[in-house]
Short mmCIF file of C-alpha atoms and ligand atoms in Angstrom, two decimals:
data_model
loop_
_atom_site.label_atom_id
_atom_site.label_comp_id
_atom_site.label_asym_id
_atom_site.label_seq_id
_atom_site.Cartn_x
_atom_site.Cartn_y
_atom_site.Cartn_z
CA UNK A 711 -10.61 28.45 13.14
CA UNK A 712 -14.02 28.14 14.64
CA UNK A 713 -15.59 25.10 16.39
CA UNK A 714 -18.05 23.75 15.20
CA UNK A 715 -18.73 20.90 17.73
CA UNK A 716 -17.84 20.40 21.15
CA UNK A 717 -18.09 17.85 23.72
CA UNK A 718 -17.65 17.93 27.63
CA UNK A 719 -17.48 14.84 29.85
CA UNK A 720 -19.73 13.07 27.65
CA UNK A 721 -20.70 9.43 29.09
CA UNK A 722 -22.31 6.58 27.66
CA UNK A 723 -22.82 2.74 29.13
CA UNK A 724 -24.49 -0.21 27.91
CA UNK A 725 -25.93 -1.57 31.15
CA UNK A 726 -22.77 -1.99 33.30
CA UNK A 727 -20.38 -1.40 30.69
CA UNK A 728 -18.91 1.99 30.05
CA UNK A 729 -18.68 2.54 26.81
CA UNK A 730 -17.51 6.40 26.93
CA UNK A 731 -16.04 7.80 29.96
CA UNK A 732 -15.85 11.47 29.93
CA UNK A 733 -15.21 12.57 26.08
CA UNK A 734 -13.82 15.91 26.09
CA UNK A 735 -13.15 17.24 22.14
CA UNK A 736 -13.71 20.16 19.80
CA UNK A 737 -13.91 19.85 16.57
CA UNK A 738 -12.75 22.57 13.66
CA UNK A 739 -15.16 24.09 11.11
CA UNK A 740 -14.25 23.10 7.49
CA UNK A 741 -11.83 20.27 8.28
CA UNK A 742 -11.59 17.15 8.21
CA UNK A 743 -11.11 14.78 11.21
CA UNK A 744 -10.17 11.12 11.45
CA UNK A 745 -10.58 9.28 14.94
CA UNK A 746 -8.54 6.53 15.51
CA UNK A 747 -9.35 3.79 18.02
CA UNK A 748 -9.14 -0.22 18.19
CA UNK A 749 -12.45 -2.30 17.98
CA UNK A 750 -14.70 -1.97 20.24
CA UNK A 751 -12.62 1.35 21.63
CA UNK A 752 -16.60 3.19 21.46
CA UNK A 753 -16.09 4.78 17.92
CA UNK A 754 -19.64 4.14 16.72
CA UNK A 755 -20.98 4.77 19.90
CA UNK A 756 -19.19 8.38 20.20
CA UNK A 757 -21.06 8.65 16.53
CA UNK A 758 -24.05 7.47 17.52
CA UNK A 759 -24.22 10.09 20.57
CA UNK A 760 -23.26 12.40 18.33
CA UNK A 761 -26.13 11.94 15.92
CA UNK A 762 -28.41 11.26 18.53
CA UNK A 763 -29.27 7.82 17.98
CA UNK A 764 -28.01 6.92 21.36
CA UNK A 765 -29.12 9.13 24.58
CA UNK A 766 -25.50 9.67 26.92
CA UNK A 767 -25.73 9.71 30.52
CA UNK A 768 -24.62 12.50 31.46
CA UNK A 769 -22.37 15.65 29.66
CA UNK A 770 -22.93 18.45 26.93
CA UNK A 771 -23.32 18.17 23.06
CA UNK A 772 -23.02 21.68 20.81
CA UNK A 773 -23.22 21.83 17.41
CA UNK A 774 -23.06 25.22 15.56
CA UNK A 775 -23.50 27.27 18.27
CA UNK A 776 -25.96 25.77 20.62
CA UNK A 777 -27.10 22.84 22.80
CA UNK A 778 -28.67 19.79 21.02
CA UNK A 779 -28.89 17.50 23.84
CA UNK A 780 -32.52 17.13 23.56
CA UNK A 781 -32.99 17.66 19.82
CA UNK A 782 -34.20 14.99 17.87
CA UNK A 783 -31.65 13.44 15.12
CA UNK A 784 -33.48 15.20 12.49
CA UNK A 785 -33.59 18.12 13.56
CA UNK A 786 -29.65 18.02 13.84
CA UNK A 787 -28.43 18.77 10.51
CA UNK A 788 -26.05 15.57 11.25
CA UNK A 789 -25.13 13.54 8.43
CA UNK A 790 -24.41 9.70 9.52
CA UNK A 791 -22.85 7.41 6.62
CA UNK A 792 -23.11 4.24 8.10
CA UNK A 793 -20.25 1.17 8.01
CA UNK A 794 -22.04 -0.83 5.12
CA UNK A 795 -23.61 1.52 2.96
CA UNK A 796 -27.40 0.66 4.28
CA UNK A 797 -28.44 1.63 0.65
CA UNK A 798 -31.86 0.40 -0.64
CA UNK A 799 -31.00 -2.40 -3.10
CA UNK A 800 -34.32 -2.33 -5.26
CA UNK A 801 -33.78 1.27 -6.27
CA UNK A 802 -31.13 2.97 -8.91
CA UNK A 803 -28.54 5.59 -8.09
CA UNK A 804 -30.60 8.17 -8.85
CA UNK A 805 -33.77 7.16 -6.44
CA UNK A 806 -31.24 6.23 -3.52
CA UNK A 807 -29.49 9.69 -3.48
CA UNK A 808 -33.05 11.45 -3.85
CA UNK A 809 -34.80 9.33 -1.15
CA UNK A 810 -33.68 11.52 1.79
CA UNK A 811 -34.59 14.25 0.28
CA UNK A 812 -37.97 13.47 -0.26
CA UNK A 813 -38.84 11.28 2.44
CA UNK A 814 -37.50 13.22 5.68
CA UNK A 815 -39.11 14.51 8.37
CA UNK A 816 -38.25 18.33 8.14
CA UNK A 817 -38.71 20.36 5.07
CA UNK A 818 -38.85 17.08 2.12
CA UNK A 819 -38.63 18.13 -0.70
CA UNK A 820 -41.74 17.67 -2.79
CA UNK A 821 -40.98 19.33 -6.60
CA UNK A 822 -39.89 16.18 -8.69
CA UNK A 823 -37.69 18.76 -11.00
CA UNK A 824 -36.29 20.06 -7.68
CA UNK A 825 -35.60 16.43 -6.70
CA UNK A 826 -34.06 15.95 -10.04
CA UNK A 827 -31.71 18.73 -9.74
CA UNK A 828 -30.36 18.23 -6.37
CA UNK A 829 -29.96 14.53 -6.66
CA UNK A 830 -27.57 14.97 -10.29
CA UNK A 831 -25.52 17.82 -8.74
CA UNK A 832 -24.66 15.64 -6.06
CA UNK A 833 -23.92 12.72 -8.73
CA UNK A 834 -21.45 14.91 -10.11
CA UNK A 835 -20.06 15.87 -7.02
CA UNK A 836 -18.83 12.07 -6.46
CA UNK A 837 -17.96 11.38 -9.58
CA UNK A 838 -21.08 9.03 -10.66
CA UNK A 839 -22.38 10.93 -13.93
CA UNK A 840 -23.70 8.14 -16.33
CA UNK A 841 -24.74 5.85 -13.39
CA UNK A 842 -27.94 7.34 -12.29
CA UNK A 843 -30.41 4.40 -13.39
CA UNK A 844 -28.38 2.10 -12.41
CA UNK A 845 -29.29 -0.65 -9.94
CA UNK A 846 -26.95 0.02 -6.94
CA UNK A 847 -26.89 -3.80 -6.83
CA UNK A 848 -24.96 -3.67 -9.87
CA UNK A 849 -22.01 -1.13 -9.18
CA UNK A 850 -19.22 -1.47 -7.63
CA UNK A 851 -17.94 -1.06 -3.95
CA UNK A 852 -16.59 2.02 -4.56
CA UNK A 853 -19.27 3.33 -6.26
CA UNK A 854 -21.55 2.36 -3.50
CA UNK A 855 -19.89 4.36 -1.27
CA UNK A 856 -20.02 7.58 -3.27
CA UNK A 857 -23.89 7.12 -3.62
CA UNK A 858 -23.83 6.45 0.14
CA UNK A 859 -21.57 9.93 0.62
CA UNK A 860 -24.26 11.86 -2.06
CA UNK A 861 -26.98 10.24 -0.09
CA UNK A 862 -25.95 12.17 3.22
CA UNK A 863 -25.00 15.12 1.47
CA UNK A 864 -28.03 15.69 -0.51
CA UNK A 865 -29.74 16.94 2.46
CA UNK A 866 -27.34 19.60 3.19
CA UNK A 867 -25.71 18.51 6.35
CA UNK A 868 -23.35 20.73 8.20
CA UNK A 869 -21.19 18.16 9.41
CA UNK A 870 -20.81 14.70 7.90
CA UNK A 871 -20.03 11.54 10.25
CA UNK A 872 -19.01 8.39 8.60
CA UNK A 873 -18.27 5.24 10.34
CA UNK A 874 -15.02 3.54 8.65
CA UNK A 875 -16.17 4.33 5.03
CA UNK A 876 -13.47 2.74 3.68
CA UNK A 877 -13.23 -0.61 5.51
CA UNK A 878 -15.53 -2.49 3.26
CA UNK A 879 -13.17 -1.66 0.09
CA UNK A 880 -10.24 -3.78 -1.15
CA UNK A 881 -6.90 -2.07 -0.57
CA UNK A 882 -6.74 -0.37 -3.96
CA UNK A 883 -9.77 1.49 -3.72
CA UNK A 884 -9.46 2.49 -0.49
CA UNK A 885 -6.39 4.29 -1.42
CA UNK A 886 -7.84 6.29 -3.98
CA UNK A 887 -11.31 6.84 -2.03
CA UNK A 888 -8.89 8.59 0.46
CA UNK A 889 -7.96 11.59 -1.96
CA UNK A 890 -11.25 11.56 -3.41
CA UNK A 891 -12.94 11.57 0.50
CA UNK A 892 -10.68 14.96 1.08
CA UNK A 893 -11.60 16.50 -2.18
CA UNK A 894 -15.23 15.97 -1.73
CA UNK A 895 -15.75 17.01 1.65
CA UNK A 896 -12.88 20.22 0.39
CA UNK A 897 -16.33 21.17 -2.32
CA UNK A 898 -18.93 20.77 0.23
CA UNK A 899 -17.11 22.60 3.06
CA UNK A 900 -18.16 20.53 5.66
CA UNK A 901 -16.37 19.08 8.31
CA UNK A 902 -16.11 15.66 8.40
CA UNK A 903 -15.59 12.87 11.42
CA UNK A 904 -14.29 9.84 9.79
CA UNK A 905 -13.81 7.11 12.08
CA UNK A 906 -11.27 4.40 11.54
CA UNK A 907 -9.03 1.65 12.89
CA UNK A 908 -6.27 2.11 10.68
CA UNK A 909 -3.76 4.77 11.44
CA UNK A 910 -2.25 4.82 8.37
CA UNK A 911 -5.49 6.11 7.14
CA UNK A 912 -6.57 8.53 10.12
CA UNK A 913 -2.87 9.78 9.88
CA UNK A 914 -2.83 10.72 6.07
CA UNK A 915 -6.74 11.59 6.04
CA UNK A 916 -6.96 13.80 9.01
CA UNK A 917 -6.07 17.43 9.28
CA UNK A 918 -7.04 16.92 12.93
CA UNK A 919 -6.50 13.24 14.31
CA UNK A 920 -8.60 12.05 17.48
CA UNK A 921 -7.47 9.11 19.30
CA UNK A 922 -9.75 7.10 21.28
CA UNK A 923 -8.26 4.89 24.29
CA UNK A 924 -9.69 3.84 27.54
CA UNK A 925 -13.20 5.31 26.47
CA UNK A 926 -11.47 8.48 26.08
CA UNK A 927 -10.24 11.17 23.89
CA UNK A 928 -6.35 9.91 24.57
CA UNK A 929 -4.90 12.96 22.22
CA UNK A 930 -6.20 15.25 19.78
CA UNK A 931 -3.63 17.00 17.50
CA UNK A 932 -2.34 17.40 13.63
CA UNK A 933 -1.17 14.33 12.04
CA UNK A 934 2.11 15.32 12.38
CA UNK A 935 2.48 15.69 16.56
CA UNK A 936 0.03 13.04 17.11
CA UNK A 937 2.69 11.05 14.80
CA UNK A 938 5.79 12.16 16.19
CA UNK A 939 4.54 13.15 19.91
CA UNK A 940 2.21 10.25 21.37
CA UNK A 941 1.15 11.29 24.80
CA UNK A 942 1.21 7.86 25.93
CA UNK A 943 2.71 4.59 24.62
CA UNK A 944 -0.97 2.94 24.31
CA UNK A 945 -1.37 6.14 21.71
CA UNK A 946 2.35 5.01 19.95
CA UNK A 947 1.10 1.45 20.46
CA UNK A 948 -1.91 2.19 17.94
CA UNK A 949 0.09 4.23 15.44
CA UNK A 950 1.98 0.79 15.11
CA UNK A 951 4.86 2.14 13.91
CA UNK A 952 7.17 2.14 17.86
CA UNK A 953 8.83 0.11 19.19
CA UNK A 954 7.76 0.04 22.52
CA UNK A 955 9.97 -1.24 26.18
CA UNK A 956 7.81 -1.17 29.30
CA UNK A 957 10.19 -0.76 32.13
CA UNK A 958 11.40 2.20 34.83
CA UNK A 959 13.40 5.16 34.79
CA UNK A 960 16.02 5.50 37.23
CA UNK A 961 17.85 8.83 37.20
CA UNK A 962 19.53 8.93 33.40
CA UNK A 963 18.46 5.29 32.32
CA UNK A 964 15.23 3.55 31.44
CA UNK A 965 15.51 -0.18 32.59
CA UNK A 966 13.54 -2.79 30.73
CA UNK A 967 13.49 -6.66 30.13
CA UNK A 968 15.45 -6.55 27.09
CA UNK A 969 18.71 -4.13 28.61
CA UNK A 970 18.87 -0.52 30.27
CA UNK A 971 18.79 2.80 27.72
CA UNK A 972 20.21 6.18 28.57
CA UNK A 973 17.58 8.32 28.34
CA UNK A 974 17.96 12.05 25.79
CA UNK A 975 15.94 14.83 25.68
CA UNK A 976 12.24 13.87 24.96
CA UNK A 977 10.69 12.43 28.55
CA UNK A 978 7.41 13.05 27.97
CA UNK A 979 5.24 12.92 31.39
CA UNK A 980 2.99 10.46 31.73
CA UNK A 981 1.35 7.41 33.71
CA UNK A 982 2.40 4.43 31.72
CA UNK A 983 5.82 3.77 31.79
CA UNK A 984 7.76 3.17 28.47
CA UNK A 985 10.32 3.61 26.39
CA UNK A 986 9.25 3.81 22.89
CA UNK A 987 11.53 3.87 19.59
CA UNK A 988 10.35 4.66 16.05
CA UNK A 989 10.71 1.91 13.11
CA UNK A 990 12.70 3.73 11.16
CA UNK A 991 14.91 6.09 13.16
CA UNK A 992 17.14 2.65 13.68
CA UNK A 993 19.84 1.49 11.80
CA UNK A 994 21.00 -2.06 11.34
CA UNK A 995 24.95 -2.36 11.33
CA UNK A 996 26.85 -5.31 11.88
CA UNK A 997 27.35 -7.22 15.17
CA UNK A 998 29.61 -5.78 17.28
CA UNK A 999 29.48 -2.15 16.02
CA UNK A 1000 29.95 0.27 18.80
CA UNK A 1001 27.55 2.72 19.31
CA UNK A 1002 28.65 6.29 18.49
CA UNK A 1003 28.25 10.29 20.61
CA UNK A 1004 24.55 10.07 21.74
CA UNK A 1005 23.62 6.83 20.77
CA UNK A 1006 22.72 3.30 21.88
CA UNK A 1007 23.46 0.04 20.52
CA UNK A 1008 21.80 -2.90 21.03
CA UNK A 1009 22.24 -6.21 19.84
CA UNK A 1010 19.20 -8.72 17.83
CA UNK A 1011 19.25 -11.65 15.71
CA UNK A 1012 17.26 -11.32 12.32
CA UNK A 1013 14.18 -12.69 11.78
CA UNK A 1014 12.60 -12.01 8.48
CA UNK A 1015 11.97 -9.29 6.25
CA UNK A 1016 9.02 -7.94 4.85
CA UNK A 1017 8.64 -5.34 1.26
CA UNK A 1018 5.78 -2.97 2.00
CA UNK A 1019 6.48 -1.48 -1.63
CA UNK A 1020 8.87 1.89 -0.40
CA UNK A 1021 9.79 0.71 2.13
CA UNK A 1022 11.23 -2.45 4.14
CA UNK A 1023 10.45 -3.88 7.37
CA UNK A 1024 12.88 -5.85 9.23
CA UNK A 1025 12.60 -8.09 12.21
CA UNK A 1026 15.01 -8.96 15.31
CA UNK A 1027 14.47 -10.31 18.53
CA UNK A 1028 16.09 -9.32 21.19
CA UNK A 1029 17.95 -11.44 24.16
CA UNK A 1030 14.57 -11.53 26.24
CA UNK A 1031 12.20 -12.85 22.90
CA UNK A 1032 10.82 -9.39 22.25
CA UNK A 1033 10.34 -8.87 18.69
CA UNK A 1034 11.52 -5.41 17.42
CA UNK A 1035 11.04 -3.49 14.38
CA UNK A 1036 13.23 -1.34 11.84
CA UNK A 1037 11.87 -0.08 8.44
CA UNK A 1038 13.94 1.34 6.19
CA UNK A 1039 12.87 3.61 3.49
CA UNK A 1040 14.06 2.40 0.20
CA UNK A 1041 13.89 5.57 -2.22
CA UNK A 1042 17.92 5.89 -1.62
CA UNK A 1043 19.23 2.99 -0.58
CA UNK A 1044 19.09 -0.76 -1.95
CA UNK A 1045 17.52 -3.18 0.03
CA UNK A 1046 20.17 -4.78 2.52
CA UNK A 1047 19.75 -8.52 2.87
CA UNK A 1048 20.45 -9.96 6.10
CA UNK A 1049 21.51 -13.77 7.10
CA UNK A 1050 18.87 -15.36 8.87
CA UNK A 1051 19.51 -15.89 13.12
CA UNK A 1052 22.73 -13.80 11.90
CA UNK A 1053 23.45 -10.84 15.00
CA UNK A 1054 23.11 -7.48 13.86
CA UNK A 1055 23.92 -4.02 16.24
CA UNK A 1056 20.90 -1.67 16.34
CA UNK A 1057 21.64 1.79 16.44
CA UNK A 1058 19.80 4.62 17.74
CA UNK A 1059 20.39 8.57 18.65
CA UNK A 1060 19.14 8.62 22.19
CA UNK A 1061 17.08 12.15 21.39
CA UNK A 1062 15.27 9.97 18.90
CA UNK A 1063 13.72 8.21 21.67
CA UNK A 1064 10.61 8.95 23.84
CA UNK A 1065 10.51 8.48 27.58
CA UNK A 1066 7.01 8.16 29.10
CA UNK A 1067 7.94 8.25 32.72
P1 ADP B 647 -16.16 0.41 17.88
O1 ADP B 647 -17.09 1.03 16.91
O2 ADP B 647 -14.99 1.25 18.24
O3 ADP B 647 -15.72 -0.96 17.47
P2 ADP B 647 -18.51 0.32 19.59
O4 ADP B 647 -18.89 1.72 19.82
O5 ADP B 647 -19.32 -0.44 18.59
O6 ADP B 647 -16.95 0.22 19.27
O7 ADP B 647 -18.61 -0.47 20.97
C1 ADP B 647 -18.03 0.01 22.18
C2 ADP B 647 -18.40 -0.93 23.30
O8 ADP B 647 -19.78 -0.85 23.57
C3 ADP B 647 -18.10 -2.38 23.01
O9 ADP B 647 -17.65 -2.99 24.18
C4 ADP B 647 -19.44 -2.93 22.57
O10 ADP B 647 -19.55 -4.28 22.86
C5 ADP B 647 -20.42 -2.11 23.40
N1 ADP B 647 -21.70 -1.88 22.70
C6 ADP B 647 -21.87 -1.24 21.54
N2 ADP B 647 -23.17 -1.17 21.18
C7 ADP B 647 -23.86 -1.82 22.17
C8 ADP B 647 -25.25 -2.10 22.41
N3 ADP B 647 -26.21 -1.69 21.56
N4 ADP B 647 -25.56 -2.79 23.52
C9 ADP B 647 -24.60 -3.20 24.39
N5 ADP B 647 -23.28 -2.95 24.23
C10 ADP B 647 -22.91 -2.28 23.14
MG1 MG B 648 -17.74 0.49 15.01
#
């Protein structure tokens, strides 16, 4: 697959404060990308750089083929759909999603039937046929953010960036604006760089998923290795879903607070120290039962449980106060339930288990 945008050692401060500290990344033609970071990790920032709004300090931009370090945003063929919407709330649908086209700076569009024509196909594209004199004051929040989408795309963009889309929708919506998000941007043929803090969402959105950490690109990967093969455990701290020891290795053991683990197969190399454990590769037996060939036992008392729907999530702590974390998929099994401060063994295969040593 070709690139379609690249970017080497790309820095940006505010005054003293670095805001991005050597950003390294390519991204794939036709795809669709989700970057994952905390707040204030430097996701708008990275989008802002990218669109030119904001001048970097030092590194290399290309887009489709060449250099566009010094050209203007305009002239970059960049689509930006910003956090919250920025539509214009005194016009309809129809006016919002044509007002880029006939009020930019290169090549507006100046035919009122050509207008017309543009601005409805795009209406159809996300799904708002039958809205197009309506005030956008008076649709909904999903809604708002299709006209927001058909706003960018009117003008053609080859790449569309949009800065968490979804976090100004209630949870339903933003579940369905997912699939429709995908099958949009699957018409258009566009890449797309959808930022987000929510993993859950940069994980099932992202055919590529960027992760941004210490001002930098911490991994880049499919869903599915950035998922199951952090780098680092600040990368399986966002994906929230690890249990994660800080400690030292010492020849075949990892020695933390809570107890020491034998360490299995998967030491993956890195800085940070840790020893990090999925959610649900753990099983919850009762105290006292041993742990079998290749795997550790460890004792907790219960905490409380909490339904997520498919799933369960169950909490211990552990002799030193940490609080740890097993979710058990329900589609088989009924849910257990558990006496409260009652000890429970926690069971693991060791090979389930990452080292970062
Ligand atoms: P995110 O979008 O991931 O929450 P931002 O890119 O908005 O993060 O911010 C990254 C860092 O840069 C933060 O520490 C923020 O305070 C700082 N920052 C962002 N915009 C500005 C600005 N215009 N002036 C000064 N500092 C800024
Ligand atoms: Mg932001």
């Amino acid at each position: 697959m070709s690139t379609v945008l690249q970017l080497s050692n790309v820095v940006k401060s505010y005054g003293d404060a670095v805001a991005l500290d050597g950003i390294d990344l390519f991204l794939p033609d036709d795809s669709y990308v989700s970057l994952l970071g905390p707040s204030g990790a430097g996701k708008t920032t990275l989008l802002r750089v990218i669109a030119g709004f904001e001048t970097p300090e030092r590194g290399a931009i290309r887009f489709a083929g060449r250099d566009i370090g010094g050209v203007a945003p305009y002239e970059r063929e960049i689509g930006f759909v910003f956090q919250n919407f920025a539509l214009f709330p005194h016009l309809t649908v129809e006016k919002n999603i044509a007002f880029g086209l006939e009020n930019r700076k290169n090549n507006p569009v100046t035919d009122p039937q050509i207008v017309r024509r543009k601005a409805r196909d795009m209406i159809a594209l996300v799904g708002l046929t039958g809205l197009e004199e309506r005030a956008v004051t008076q649709i909904s929040g999903g809604q708002k953010q299709r006209v927001a989408l058909a706003r960018t795309l009117v003008t053609d963009p080859k790449m569309v960036l949009l800065d968490e889309p979804l976090g100004a929708l209630d949870a339903n919506l933003r579940m369905r604006m997912r699939s429709e998000l995908r099958s949009i941007r699957e018409r258009c043929g566009v890449t797309f760089l959808h930022v987000t803090g929510s993993e859950t969402e940069a994980l099932a959105m992202g055919d590529t998923v960027l992760v941004l950490d210490g001002r930098k690109i911490a991994q880049q990967g499919d869903s599915d290795t950035v998922y199951n093969h952090p780098v680092s455990p600040a990368v399986a701290r966002f994906l929230n879903c690890y249990n994660i020891f800080s400690g030292v290795i010492e020849g075949l053991v990892f020695k933390t607070a809570a107890g020491v683990f034998p360490v299995g197969a998967t030491v993956q190399p890195c800085a940070q120290k840790a020893y990090a454990i999925r959610y649900d590769r753990i099983a919850i037996r009762p105290a006292g039962t041993p742990a079998g060939e290749g795997e550790i036992a460890f004792e907790g008392a219960f905490l409380a449980s909490e339904y997520t729907g498919s799933a369960i999530t169950s909490f211990f702590t552990l002799d030193d106060g940490k609080v740890f974390e097993v979710e058990t998929h329900l589609s088989h099994a009924a849910p257990e339930s558990y006496e409260p401060h009652g000890r429970y063994s926690l069971i693991w295969k060791k090979d389930d288990a990452i080292v970062y040593a």
